[in-house]
Amino acid sequence: MIDEKDAIALVSKYPTVPLTVDCVIFGFDENSLKVLLIKSDLAQFQGKLSFLGDNVHVHEDLDTAANRVLKERTGMNDVFLEQVHTFSKPDRHPAGRVVTTVYASLLNSKHHELIIQDNELKWHVVNQISEMAFDHQQILEVCTKWLQKKVQEQPLAFNLLPTKFSLRALQNVYEAILDIKLDRRNFRKKFASMGFLNDTNEMETHVTHRPGKLYTFDFEQYQQKKKHFISIDF
Amino acid sequence: MIDEKDAIALVSKYPTVPLTVDCVIFGFDENSLKVLLIKSDLAQFQGKLSFLGDNVHVHEDLDTAANRVLKERTGMNDVFLEQVHTFSKPDRHPAGRVVTTVYASLLNSKHHELIIQDNELKWHVVNQISEMAFDHQQILEVCTKWLQKKVQEQPLAFNLLPTKFSLRALQNVYEAILDIKLDRRNFRKKFASMGFLNDTNEMETHVTHRPGKLYTFDFEQYQQKKKHFISIDF
DNA sequence: GCAAAAGTGTTGTCCTTACACCCATGC
DNA sequence: GCATGGGTGTAAGGACAACACTTTTGC
């Protein structure tokens, strides 16, 4: 048995590592899936892009750190943010060992004012990103796959849209994220039958075609009706 | 721009934290889902159960550390092992801040010799576990949900069974993990139609009823036929 | 009036579910 | 011979995929 004093002595002998969080912040605009990136400020990665990240503070857990980074750069608190994976290759950071836990977030890129801090913080179209710093290319791949899976299982696409949106806009989100084309009629039917969309009785305006109805997502209904079904399928 | 020297100086100022890995090792035996646990050796958690864990070595990444722990205690290398989540509440360890990354593993509890090291390493039936040390109760819940989701999406149940297994045994795995009853005929039909099971032309022996056929899982077939389908459903 | 996208139904196919009887083995 | 679980088929209902024409707006 190890008493409290011994336990503290034991833990204090463990090797320690600097921890960071990186936020992969997805947005949607102009019918493309985008992600928020800065230019790396490390000379070794000159001109290369990286995610928003920071080291984890002393008394801070990882969720808190990720929310802090998000808030600092987009002004946003309560957006969807979820831990995806922890990356730990000993040589992933050129300045020594750094372990990073990656969080993904989805938000409407028009609703949040970017707080620029000398790093050319900008939205980049996900499938046009070329060179990234650190292992961030790999992180982007993991997060993109995570997102593709996630939007099929949970109603997260709505986080990427304004509160009121047309069915076309919703379909565009799915098509962009999943990189597929969907049948318009079947798509509408599906979402209509789910019963999670509220008709606002408003329409699109200033569009150069027949305006579509605007809907809101009914989170209450979703909470009540969501499936807890079992389906073995692989 | 930050040059290499400055970068090293910067990173060296980050607060550092001891990292551990914890392995949530699921097994299946006597028609129950079990998990490998030891008695905690901390006096504060006297008699409480905890997962197999260890601190992460200096030049070791997390995957390597988790595999090492698994190997040390079960003698196994190449079993299924996957990162699930990183837990970081500042007070989760009574001896000071320790961040742990949790890995889950599935193996056949009869195929691996446990390497006991004074900690009463034993298999415990998952839904009969009462008090656990640290935040391990929460970790178990997260991993159990993770497993329930995972076995529906990927053919992992086979990892919990011997190479040759009866359909009944397979169904028992699903019923234990998902905590449901399944219709025997529909279950058989489903797996038959998948085409991932090879008939070994062998039968169960020494059973007190009509012996069932034994099958093996055809991993090749799975790799070729597995679905990459899109299905929005929540 | 023309371009561009909204809105709308039906049919066939497939998958899922529910359900009952005979068969092979150990004891 | 009896208890135990293995093995099998069918019918109904629900979900999904494919597919074409009319409507509304801006210009």
PDB file of N, CA and C in Angstrom, chain A residues 9 11 23 30 65 86 102-103 111 133 138-139 141 146 149 161 175 192 202 212:
ATOM      1  N   ALA A   9       5.235  11.470  -3.818  1.00  0.00           N
ATOM      2  CA  ALA A   9       6.645  11.282  -4.192  1.00  0.00           C
ATOM      3  C   ALA A   9       6.751  10.493  -5.493  1.00  0.00           C
ATOM      4  N   VAL A  11       4.447  10.108  -7.968  1.00  0.00           N
ATOM      5  CA  VAL A  11       3.981  10.870  -9.133  1.00  0.00           C
ATOM      6  C   VAL A  11       4.992  11.943  -9.514  1.00  0.00           C
ATOM      7  N   CYS A  23      -7.424  23.572 -31.804  1.00  0.00           N
ATOM      8  CA  CYS A  23      -8.844  23.644 -32.156  1.00  0.00           C
ATOM      9  C   CYS A  23      -9.002  23.615 -33.665  1.00  0.00           C
ATOM     10  N   GLU A  30     -20.273  30.086 -48.547  1.00  0.00           N
ATOM     11  CA  GLU A  30     -20.164  29.973 -50.003  1.00  0.00           C
ATOM     12  C   GLU A  30     -20.150  28.507 -50.435  1.00  0.00           C
ATOM     13  N   ALA A  65      -9.297  24.566 -21.610  1.00  0.00           N
ATOM     14  CA  ALA A  65      -8.268  25.169 -22.456  1.00  0.00           C
ATOM     15  C   ALA A  65      -8.780  25.345 -23.885  1.00  0.00           C
ATOM     16  N   THR A  86      -5.815  12.620 -29.151  1.00  0.00           N
ATOM     17  CA  THR A  86      -4.577  13.173 -28.606  1.00  0.00           C
ATOM     18  C   THR A  86      -3.404  12.666 -29.426  1.00  0.00           C
ATOM     19  N   VAL A 102      -6.595  17.377 -29.535  1.00  0.00           N
ATOM     20  CA  VAL A 102      -7.284  18.117 -30.590  1.00  0.00           C
ATOM     21  C   VAL A 102      -8.778  18.144 -30.324  1.00  0.00           C
ATOM     22  N   TYR A 103      -9.347  19.326 -30.412  1.00  0.00           N
ATOM     23  CA  TYR A 103     -10.791  19.516 -30.311  1.00  0.00           C
ATOM     24  C   TYR A 103     -11.312  20.004 -31.648  1.00  0.00           C
ATOM     25  N   HIS A 111     -21.250  34.324 -38.279  1.00  0.00           N
ATOM     26  CA  HIS A 111     -21.784  34.792 -37.003  1.00  0.00           C
ATOM     27  C   HIS A 111     -20.711  35.174 -35.997  1.00  0.00           C
ATOM     28  N   ALA A 133       1.786  23.037 -40.976  1.00  0.00           N
ATOM     29  CA  ALA A 133       2.903  22.899 -40.039  1.00  0.00           C
ATOM     30  C   ALA A 133       2.691  21.678 -39.124  1.00  0.00           C
ATOM     31  N   GLN A 138      -2.109  15.692 -40.808  1.00  0.00           N
ATOM     32  CA  GLN A 138      -2.700  14.448 -40.309  1.00  0.00           C
ATOM     33  C   GLN A 138      -3.896  14.740 -39.396  1.00  0.00           C
ATOM     34  N   ILE A 139      -3.758  15.758 -38.575  1.00  0.00           N
ATOM     35  CA  ILE A 139      -4.843  16.133 -37.673  1.00  0.00           C
ATOM     36  C   ILE A 139      -6.075  16.548 -38.471  1.00  0.00           C
ATOM     37  N   GLU A 141      -6.916  15.542 -41.417  1.00  0.00           N
ATOM     38  CA  GLU A 141      -7.533  14.345 -42.000  1.00  0.00           C
ATOM     39  C   GLU A 141      -8.381  13.608 -40.967  1.00  0.00           C
ATOM     40  N   TRP A 146     -13.722  12.471 -38.853  1.00  0.00           N
ATOM     41  CA  TRP A 146     -14.554  12.544 -37.647  1.00  0.00           C
ATOM     42  C   TRP A 146     -15.831  13.324 -37.951  1.00  0.00           C
ATOM     43  N   LYS A 149     -18.351  11.450 -40.158  1.00  0.00           N
ATOM     44  CA  LYS A 149     -19.081  10.435 -39.400  1.00  0.00           C
ATOM     45  C   LYS A 149     -20.124  11.097 -38.504  1.00  0.00           C
ATOM     46  N   LEU A 161     -24.919  26.585 -39.883  1.00  0.00           N
ATOM     47  CA  LEU A 161     -25.832  27.457 -40.619  1.00  0.00           C
ATOM     48  C   LEU A 161     -26.374  28.552 -39.708  1.00  0.00           C
ATOM     49  N   GLU A 175     -23.682  17.986 -48.572  1.00  0.00           N
ATOM     50  CA  GLU A 175     -22.942  17.656 -49.794  1.00  0.00           C
ATOM     51  C   GLU A 175     -21.484  18.069 -49.685  1.00  0.00           C
ATOM     52  N   ALA A 192     -38.159  16.180 -43.687  1.00  0.00           N
ATOM     53  CA  ALA A 192     -39.554  16.431 -43.333  1.00  0.00           C
ATOM     54  C   ALA A 192     -40.054  15.331 -42.395  1.00  0.00           C
ATOM     55  N   GLU A 202     -41.221  32.167 -43.102  1.00  0.00           N
ATOM     56  CA  GLU A 202     -40.460  33.190 -43.804  1.00  0.00           C
ATOM     57  C   GLU A 202     -39.844  32.557 -45.038  1.00  0.00           C
ATOM     58  N   GLY A 212     -36.927  30.005 -51.328  1.00  0.00           N
ATOM     59  CA  GLY A 212     -37.271  28.823 -50.547  1.00  0.00           C
ATOM     60  C   GLY A 212     -37.757  29.197 -49.162  1.00  0.00           C
TER      61      GLY A 212
END
